[in-house]
């Protein structure tokens, strides 16, 4: 059996090696390392994939979020509603920009922000909502967009974990995550569903003027070379990374399909295990399973992680400390924040290996051990 990893990038690479190696060699031959043709091609291709007009490539998903918040003109002291149960990048950039994250609890089934709790978190200083499509499925965007419209708030989607996922609204229309709010942000970190060979990210929008602003901010705030109109940053997607992404984007549907098949196999095998709650796919959603994260009921989680490690099965806790309990945010005086579902989940979630290369032998091995260790 192949060794089991949380994500197996090597075997995925070997399947597309010829194409990828050629694409990289091409960039090297042309020495078009910055803003080369591969970057322009990728912007066009990603726009087609997501069916959205404007794509601004950037250096990573964290920058994508920061640039989006800068472009919307958010100012120090503005409040941004967001979940605490997410990767730190979502809220870290708010702190960097001196915005105040207002943490809202999540739905215990979907792990995404609970729309019924957003309304009570809105104040006169609230400017935006940043939902996170956690682990690969859409946050409840129909409700979120309705609230945003009612209160005149911006919506920035953190789509780092869900590229290619969709959500069906009550009128039957199907929407792709990242293209629903004002701005969608994504990451091409190697382990993401669409990952490059280093860091990479992109910002998407339907608004041409926002796209121009974001392009400017990502490029030192310049409108014309050496003329800097606004404070920006240096955030570019390298041509080599774009070349890799051009190849991998062609396989993304198939990659997402492989992940969701592995997930379905896990969920079927754990369905009768009373100590496991398998991940829920919300009605109308497609789930691209960036992570396969389940809830462990009455079982010691550390012990399970250790037992699995002993037989060569990695398992991870995403995330052991929610944002509102990070020392980083001590300046916000947050102890009053009460997020019972977030705290409850933080103590009980566990993620199993999920990637495009999991084979039947590996899946059976993982399932047998998880079931026997938790019964
Ligand atoms: C990975 C990730 C990011 C940040 O992306 P980087 O490319 O690593 O900067 C932001 N938000 C979420 C939810 C992520 O999973």
Short mmCIF file of C-alpha atoms and ligand atoms in Angstrom, two decimals:
data_model
loop_
_atom_site.label_atom_id
_atom_site.label_comp_id
_atom_site.label_asym_id
_atom_site.label_seq_id
_atom_site.Cartn_x
_atom_site.Cartn_y
_atom_site.Cartn_z
CA UNK A 1 0.00 0.00 0.00
CA UNK A 2 1.16 3.55 -0.70
CA UNK A 3 1.91 5.48 2.47
CA UNK A 4 -1.14 7.47 3.57
CA UNK A 5 -0.80 11.26 3.70
CA UNK A 6 -3.28 14.02 4.47
CA UNK A 7 -2.72 15.14 0.88
CA UNK A 8 -0.64 13.28 -1.72
CA UNK A 9 0.82 15.93 -4.00
CA UNK A 10 3.54 13.70 -5.39
CA UNK A 11 1.26 11.10 -6.94
CA UNK A 12 -1.00 13.82 -8.28
CA UNK A 13 1.99 15.52 -9.92
CA UNK A 14 3.28 12.30 -11.49
CA UNK A 15 0.01 11.94 -13.44
CA UNK A 16 0.45 15.32 -15.14
CA UNK A 17 4.24 15.51 -15.01
CA UNK A 18 4.92 15.86 -18.73
CA UNK A 19 2.45 18.70 -19.21
CA UNK A 20 3.47 20.53 -16.04
CA UNK A 21 7.20 20.19 -16.66
CA UNK A 22 6.76 21.56 -20.18
CA UNK A 23 4.70 24.50 -18.98
CA UNK A 24 7.31 25.39 -16.35
CA UNK A 25 10.17 24.99 -18.84
CA UNK A 26 8.34 27.33 -21.18
CA UNK A 27 8.27 30.12 -18.60
CA UNK A 28 11.96 29.56 -17.85
CA UNK A 29 12.82 29.67 -21.56
CA UNK A 30 10.91 32.91 -22.00
CA UNK A 31 12.21 34.33 -18.70
CA UNK A 32 8.79 35.94 -18.36
CA UNK A 33 8.80 35.34 -14.61
CA UNK A 34 6.57 38.25 -13.60
CA UNK A 35 3.24 39.02 -15.31
CA UNK A 36 4.05 36.68 -18.18
CA UNK A 37 1.61 35.19 -20.66
CA UNK A 38 0.91 32.28 -18.30
CA UNK A 39 -0.56 34.74 -15.79
CA UNK A 40 -2.83 36.40 -18.35
CA UNK A 41 -3.90 32.98 -19.66
CA UNK A 42 -4.68 31.79 -16.19
CA UNK A 43 -6.78 34.88 -15.39
CA UNK A 44 -8.85 34.25 -18.50
CA UNK A 45 -9.22 30.53 -17.80
CA UNK A 46 -10.18 31.00 -14.17
CA UNK A 47 -12.75 33.63 -15.19
CA UNK A 48 -14.26 31.11 -17.62
CA UNK A 49 -14.22 28.33 -15.05
CA UNK A 50 -16.00 30.46 -12.44
CA UNK A 51 -18.08 32.31 -15.04
CA UNK A 52 -17.05 35.70 -13.74
CA UNK A 53 -15.80 38.77 -15.59
CA UNK A 54 -12.84 39.98 -13.55
CA UNK A 55 -9.97 37.99 -12.09
CA UNK A 56 -7.11 39.66 -10.22
CA UNK A 57 -4.32 37.18 -9.55
CA UNK A 58 -2.23 37.81 -6.44
CA UNK A 59 0.45 36.26 -4.25
CA UNK A 60 -1.68 34.19 -1.86
CA UNK A 61 -5.14 33.85 -0.35
CA UNK A 62 -4.33 36.00 2.66
CA UNK A 63 -3.34 38.91 0.41
CA UNK A 64 -6.50 38.33 -1.63
CA UNK A 65 -8.59 38.97 1.49
CA UNK A 66 -6.51 41.98 2.50
CA UNK A 67 -6.65 43.56 -0.95
CA UNK A 68 -10.43 43.00 -1.10
CA UNK A 69 -10.91 44.76 2.24
CA UNK A 70 -8.65 47.63 1.18
CA UNK A 71 -10.46 48.05 -2.13
CA UNK A 72 -13.85 48.33 -0.43
CA UNK A 73 -12.50 51.28 1.53
CA UNK A 74 -12.96 49.66 4.94
CA UNK A 75 -11.44 51.89 7.62
CA UNK A 76 -10.00 51.38 11.12
CA UNK A 77 -12.78 50.72 13.60
CA UNK A 78 -15.20 49.40 10.97
CA UNK A 79 -16.81 46.14 12.04
CA UNK A 80 -16.71 43.02 9.91
CA UNK A 81 -18.93 40.04 10.68
CA UNK A 82 -17.17 36.72 10.28
CA UNK A 83 -16.92 33.26 11.82
CA UNK A 84 -14.30 32.48 14.44
CA UNK A 85 -14.27 28.84 13.30
CA UNK A 86 -11.93 29.32 10.32
CA UNK A 87 -8.28 29.46 9.35
CA UNK A 88 -6.58 32.45 10.96
CA UNK A 89 -5.96 34.29 7.68
CA UNK A 90 -9.62 35.31 7.37
CA UNK A 91 -9.52 37.44 10.49
CA UNK A 92 -5.80 38.19 10.71
CA UNK A 93 -6.04 40.63 7.79
CA UNK A 94 -8.86 42.45 9.56
CA UNK A 95 -6.58 43.03 12.54
CA UNK A 96 -3.78 44.20 10.21
CA UNK A 97 -6.12 46.80 8.72
CA UNK A 98 -7.36 47.73 12.22
CA UNK A 99 -10.86 46.57 11.40
CA UNK A 100 -12.83 44.95 14.20
CA UNK A 101 -13.80 41.35 13.53
CA UNK A 102 -17.21 40.61 15.04
CA UNK A 103 -17.28 36.87 15.54
CA UNK A 104 -20.52 35.04 14.89
CA UNK A 105 -21.18 31.41 15.74
CA UNK A 106 -21.46 28.65 13.16
CA UNK A 107 -24.04 26.03 12.30
CA UNK A 108 -23.09 22.77 14.07
CA UNK A 109 -24.05 20.77 10.97
CA UNK A 110 -22.35 22.68 8.14
CA UNK A 111 -19.59 24.36 10.22
CA UNK A 112 -20.32 27.60 8.29
CA UNK A 113 -21.53 30.93 9.70
CA UNK A 114 -25.06 30.74 11.13
CA UNK A 115 -27.15 33.36 9.30
CA UNK A 116 -29.71 33.50 12.10
CA UNK A 117 -27.01 35.00 14.34
CA UNK A 118 -25.76 37.63 11.91
CA UNK A 119 -28.60 40.13 12.37
CA UNK A 120 -28.03 40.56 16.11
CA UNK A 121 -24.32 41.22 15.48
CA UNK A 122 -25.00 44.19 13.19
CA UNK A 123 -24.33 47.69 14.59
CA UNK A 124 -24.06 51.13 13.02
CA UNK A 125 -20.34 50.45 12.47
CA UNK A 126 -20.84 47.17 10.57
CA UNK A 127 -19.53 47.45 7.02
CA UNK A 128 -19.10 43.94 5.71
CA UNK A 129 -19.74 40.23 6.14
CA UNK A 130 -16.95 37.75 5.37
CA UNK A 131 -18.43 34.25 5.16
CA UNK A 132 -16.06 31.29 4.85
CA UNK A 133 -16.96 28.30 2.69
CA UNK A 134 -15.36 25.99 5.21
CA UNK A 135 -13.94 22.58 4.28
CA UNK A 136 -15.39 22.82 0.76
CA UNK A 137 -19.03 23.76 0.93
CA UNK A 138 -20.84 27.03 0.55
CA UNK A 139 -21.94 29.09 3.51
CA UNK A 140 -25.68 29.89 3.32
CA UNK A 141 -25.19 32.64 0.75
CA UNK A 142 -28.85 33.28 -0.06
CA UNK A 143 -29.60 34.34 3.53
CA UNK A 144 -26.29 36.19 3.82
CA UNK A 145 -26.90 38.19 0.64
CA UNK A 146 -30.43 39.09 1.78
CA UNK A 147 -29.12 40.44 5.10
CA UNK A 148 -26.29 42.29 3.34
CA UNK A 149 -28.77 43.93 1.00
CA UNK A 150 -31.12 44.89 3.80
CA UNK A 151 -28.36 46.58 5.80
CA UNK A 152 -26.19 47.82 2.91
CA UNK A 153 -23.18 45.65 3.79
CA UNK A 154 -20.41 44.39 1.53
CA UNK A 155 -19.87 40.65 1.22
CA UNK A 156 -16.39 39.19 0.71
CA UNK A 157 -16.41 35.41 0.30
CA UNK A 158 -13.44 33.49 1.67
CA UNK A 159 -13.43 30.80 -1.00
CA UNK A 160 -9.94 29.43 -0.22
CA UNK A 161 -11.33 25.98 0.57
CA UNK A 162 -14.23 25.63 -1.84
CA UNK A 163 -13.20 26.47 -5.40
CA UNK A 164 -15.68 24.75 -7.73
CA UNK A 165 -18.43 24.25 -5.12
CA UNK A 166 -21.96 25.39 -5.91
CA UNK A 167 -25.10 26.39 -4.07
CA UNK A 168 -28.70 26.34 -5.29
CA UNK A 169 -30.93 29.22 -4.23
CA UNK A 170 -34.66 28.87 -3.54
CA UNK A 171 -35.50 30.19 -7.02
CA UNK A 172 -33.62 27.22 -8.51
CA UNK A 173 -30.59 29.21 -9.72
CA UNK A 174 -27.22 27.59 -9.11
CA UNK A 175 -24.29 29.78 -8.04
CA UNK A 176 -20.58 29.08 -7.81
CA UNK A 177 -18.90 29.96 -4.51
CA UNK A 178 -16.76 33.07 -4.72
CA UNK A 179 -18.96 34.70 -7.37
CA UNK A 180 -21.98 35.55 -5.23
CA UNK A 181 -20.81 38.40 -3.00
CA UNK A 182 -19.10 41.64 -4.03
CA UNK A 183 -15.70 39.93 -4.05
CA UNK A 184 -14.49 36.33 -3.87
CA UNK A 185 -11.03 35.42 -2.58
CA UNK A 186 -9.22 32.18 -3.16
CA UNK A 187 -5.88 30.53 -2.45
CA UNK A 188 -3.68 28.23 -4.52
CA UNK A 189 -1.60 27.01 -1.58
CA UNK A 190 -0.32 23.56 -2.64
CA UNK A 191 -2.77 21.56 -0.54
CA UNK A 192 -5.87 23.50 -1.64
CA UNK A 193 -8.25 21.89 -4.16
CA UNK A 194 -6.54 23.90 -6.89
CA UNK A 195 -2.98 24.18 -5.63
CA UNK A 196 0.19 25.44 -7.29
CA UNK A 197 3.82 24.63 -6.44
CA UNK A 198 4.25 27.46 -3.96
CA UNK A 199 2.01 30.33 -2.94
CA UNK A 200 -0.68 31.84 -5.11
CA UNK A 201 -4.10 33.47 -4.87
CA UNK A 202 -6.81 35.27 -6.79
CA UNK A 203 -9.60 37.76 -6.27
CA UNK A 204 -12.72 37.75 -8.43
CA UNK A 205 -15.54 40.24 -8.91
CA UNK A 206 -18.24 41.26 -11.37
CA UNK A 207 -17.53 44.95 -10.71
CA UNK A 208 -15.07 46.46 -13.20
CA UNK A 209 -14.13 49.44 -11.06
CA UNK A 210 -13.51 47.26 -8.00
CA UNK A 211 -11.37 44.99 -10.17
CA UNK A 212 -9.30 47.96 -11.34
CA UNK A 213 -8.86 49.18 -7.80
CA UNK A 214 -7.74 45.73 -6.65
CA UNK A 215 -5.34 45.43 -9.57
CA UNK A 216 -3.85 48.78 -8.57
CA UNK A 217 -3.59 47.90 -4.88
CA UNK A 218 -1.90 44.58 -5.70
CA UNK A 219 0.64 46.54 -7.73
CA UNK A 220 1.91 49.24 -5.34
CA UNK A 221 -1.19 51.35 -5.86
CA UNK A 222 0.05 52.47 -9.23
CA UNK A 223 -2.18 53.53 -12.10
CA UNK A 224 0.73 54.10 -14.46
CA UNK A 225 4.30 53.02 -13.92
CA UNK A 226 5.90 55.06 -11.09
CA UNK A 227 2.69 57.01 -10.41
CA UNK A 228 1.18 55.73 -7.18
CA UNK A 229 -2.36 56.93 -6.45
CA UNK A 230 -3.26 54.84 -3.43
CA UNK A 231 -1.35 52.88 -0.79
CA UNK A 232 -1.01 49.37 -2.08
CA UNK A 233 1.20 46.34 -1.69
CA UNK A 234 3.25 43.99 -3.83
CA UNK A 235 1.19 40.90 -4.42
CA UNK A 236 1.69 38.99 -7.65
CA UNK A 237 1.08 35.48 -8.89
CA UNK A 238 4.39 34.24 -10.34
CA UNK A 239 4.34 33.09 -13.96
CA UNK A 240 5.68 29.67 -12.97
CA UNK A 241 2.80 29.20 -10.54
CA UNK A 242 0.32 30.39 -13.17
CA UNK A 243 1.77 27.88 -15.65
CA UNK A 244 1.18 25.05 -13.17
CA UNK A 245 -2.33 26.32 -12.44
CA UNK A 246 -3.18 26.47 -16.15
CA UNK A 247 -2.60 22.73 -16.34
CA UNK A 248 -4.24 21.84 -13.05
CA UNK A 249 -7.34 23.95 -13.64
CA UNK A 250 -8.20 21.63 -16.55
CA UNK A 251 -8.37 18.78 -14.04
CA UNK A 252 -10.15 20.63 -11.24
CA UNK A 253 -13.61 19.17 -11.83
CA UNK A 254 -12.11 15.70 -11.84
CA UNK A 255 -10.03 16.47 -8.71
CA UNK A 256 -13.12 17.71 -6.87
CA UNK A 257 -15.03 14.64 -8.03
CA UNK A 258 -12.31 12.31 -6.70
CA UNK A 259 -12.41 14.07 -3.33
CA UNK A 260 -16.16 13.85 -3.06
CA UNK A 261 -16.16 10.18 -4.04
CA UNK A 262 -13.65 9.38 -1.31
CA UNK A 263 -15.77 11.41 1.13
CA UNK A 264 -18.93 9.55 0.14
CA UNK A 265 -17.13 6.28 0.71
CA UNK A 266 -16.03 7.37 4.20
CA UNK A 267 -19.48 8.64 5.11
CA UNK A 268 -21.17 5.41 4.04
CA UNK A 269 -18.71 3.36 6.05
CA UNK A 270 -19.12 5.53 9.19
CA UNK A 271 -22.90 5.87 8.94
CA UNK A 272 -23.55 3.11 11.45
CA UNK A 273 -20.78 4.18 13.85
CA UNK A 274 -22.54 5.75 16.85
CA UNK A 275 -19.42 7.70 17.84
CA UNK A 276 -19.04 9.58 14.58
CA UNK A 277 -21.11 12.31 12.97
CA UNK A 278 -20.16 12.41 9.30
CA UNK A 279 -19.98 15.73 7.43
CA UNK A 280 -23.30 17.18 6.35
CA UNK A 281 -23.86 18.42 2.83
CA UNK A 282 -26.45 21.16 3.10
CA UNK A 283 -29.55 20.91 0.88
CA UNK A 284 -28.78 22.45 -2.51
CA UNK A 285 -25.01 22.44 -2.00
CA UNK A 286 -22.30 20.56 -3.81
CA UNK A 287 -19.33 19.89 -1.53
CA UNK A 288 -15.77 19.78 -2.87
CA UNK A 289 -14.31 18.32 0.33
CA UNK A 290 -11.19 20.35 0.86
CA UNK A 291 -11.29 18.53 4.18
CA UNK A 292 -13.18 15.48 5.37
CA UNK A 293 -14.05 16.67 8.86
CA UNK A 294 -16.24 14.67 11.16
CA UNK A 295 -17.44 15.13 14.73
CA UNK A 296 -16.26 12.64 17.27
CA UNK A 297 -18.98 12.06 19.84
CA UNK A 298 -18.07 10.18 22.99
CA UNK A 299 -14.49 9.34 22.32
CA UNK A 300 -11.15 10.80 23.33
CA UNK A 301 -9.88 12.67 20.29
CA UNK A 302 -6.20 12.84 21.24
CA UNK A 303 -6.23 9.11 21.85
CA UNK A 304 -7.75 8.44 18.42
CA UNK A 305 -5.19 10.68 16.68
CA UNK A 306 -2.42 8.78 18.46
CA UNK A 307 -3.88 5.35 17.69
CA UNK A 308 -4.22 6.27 14.02
CA UNK A 309 -0.70 7.69 13.89
CA UNK A 310 0.62 4.42 15.29
CA UNK A 311 -0.72 2.53 12.28
CA UNK A 312 0.43 5.16 9.77
CA UNK A 313 -2.78 7.13 9.34
CA UNK A 314 -2.41 10.89 9.74
CA UNK A 315 -5.35 12.87 11.14
CA UNK A 316 -5.52 16.60 11.81
CA UNK A 317 -7.51 19.01 13.92
CA UNK A 318 -8.73 21.95 11.83
CA UNK A 319 -8.60 24.11 13.90
CA UNK A 320 -7.59 23.49 17.53
CA UNK A 321 -8.07 27.13 18.63
CA UNK A 322 -10.80 29.33 17.15
CA UNK A 323 -9.90 32.90 16.17
CA UNK A 324 -11.67 34.55 19.13
CA UNK A 325 -9.45 32.60 21.53
CA UNK A 326 -6.15 33.45 19.83
CA UNK A 327 -3.71 35.67 21.72
CA UNK A 328 -3.46 37.71 18.53
CA UNK A 329 -6.85 39.22 19.29
CA UNK A 330 -6.29 39.98 22.97
CA UNK A 331 -6.31 43.70 22.09
CA UNK A 332 -9.95 43.37 21.12
CA UNK A 333 -11.12 42.50 24.67
CA UNK A 334 -13.11 39.54 23.48
CA UNK A 335 -13.84 37.47 26.60
CA UNK A 336 -17.47 38.54 26.41
CA UNK A 337 -17.82 36.81 23.05
CA UNK A 338 -19.82 33.66 23.54
CA UNK A 339 -19.61 31.16 20.70
CA UNK A 340 -20.82 27.86 22.17
CA UNK A 341 -21.04 25.96 18.88
CA UNK A 342 -17.57 27.09 17.79
CA UNK A 343 -16.08 26.04 21.14
CA UNK A 344 -17.97 22.75 21.08
CA UNK A 345 -16.81 21.93 17.54
CA UNK A 346 -13.23 22.97 18.25
CA UNK A 347 -13.07 20.23 20.85
CA UNK A 348 -14.66 17.52 18.73
CA UNK A 349 -13.75 17.84 15.06
CA UNK A 350 -11.19 15.61 13.43
CA UNK A 351 -10.13 15.54 9.78
CA UNK A 352 -9.11 12.39 7.92
CA UNK A 353 -6.85 12.20 4.86
CA UNK A 354 -8.66 13.44 1.77
CA UNK A 355 -7.11 14.08 -1.62
CA UNK A 356 -7.26 13.18 -5.28
CA UNK A 357 -5.13 10.04 -5.09
CA UNK A 358 -6.72 8.02 -2.27
CA UNK A 359 -7.19 4.48 -3.52
CA UNK A 360 -9.52 1.74 -2.40
CA UNK A 361 -6.88 -0.08 -0.40
CA UNK A 362 -6.01 3.07 1.54
CA UNK A 363 -9.66 3.98 2.12
CA UNK A 364 -10.48 0.49 3.41
CA UNK A 365 -7.46 0.58 5.68
CA UNK A 366 -8.41 3.96 7.16
CA UNK A 367 -12.07 3.01 7.57
CA UNK A 368 -11.32 -0.29 9.30
CA UNK A 369 -9.01 1.37 11.77
CA UNK A 370 -11.21 4.38 12.50
CA UNK A 371 -14.20 2.10 13.09
CA UNK A 372 -12.33 -0.31 15.30
CA UNK A 373 -10.68 2.46 17.37
CA UNK A 374 -13.96 4.28 17.99
CA UNK A 375 -16.27 1.41 18.79
C1 LIG B 1 -5.70 28.73 3.04
C2 LIG B 1 -6.72 29.69 3.53
C3 LIG B 1 -6.52 31.09 3.48
C4 LIG B 1 -5.22 31.72 3.11
O1 LIG B 1 -4.64 31.33 1.95
P1 LIG B 1 -3.03 31.44 1.78
O2 LIG B 1 -2.85 31.26 0.33
O3 LIG B 1 -2.43 30.36 2.60
O4 LIG B 1 -2.62 32.80 2.23
C5 LIG B 1 -7.56 31.90 3.87
N1 LIG B 1 -8.71 31.41 4.33
C6 LIG B 1 -8.94 30.08 4.43
C7 LIG B 1 -10.26 29.60 4.93
C8 LIG B 1 -7.95 29.18 4.05
O5 LIG B 1 -8.18 27.87 4.17
#
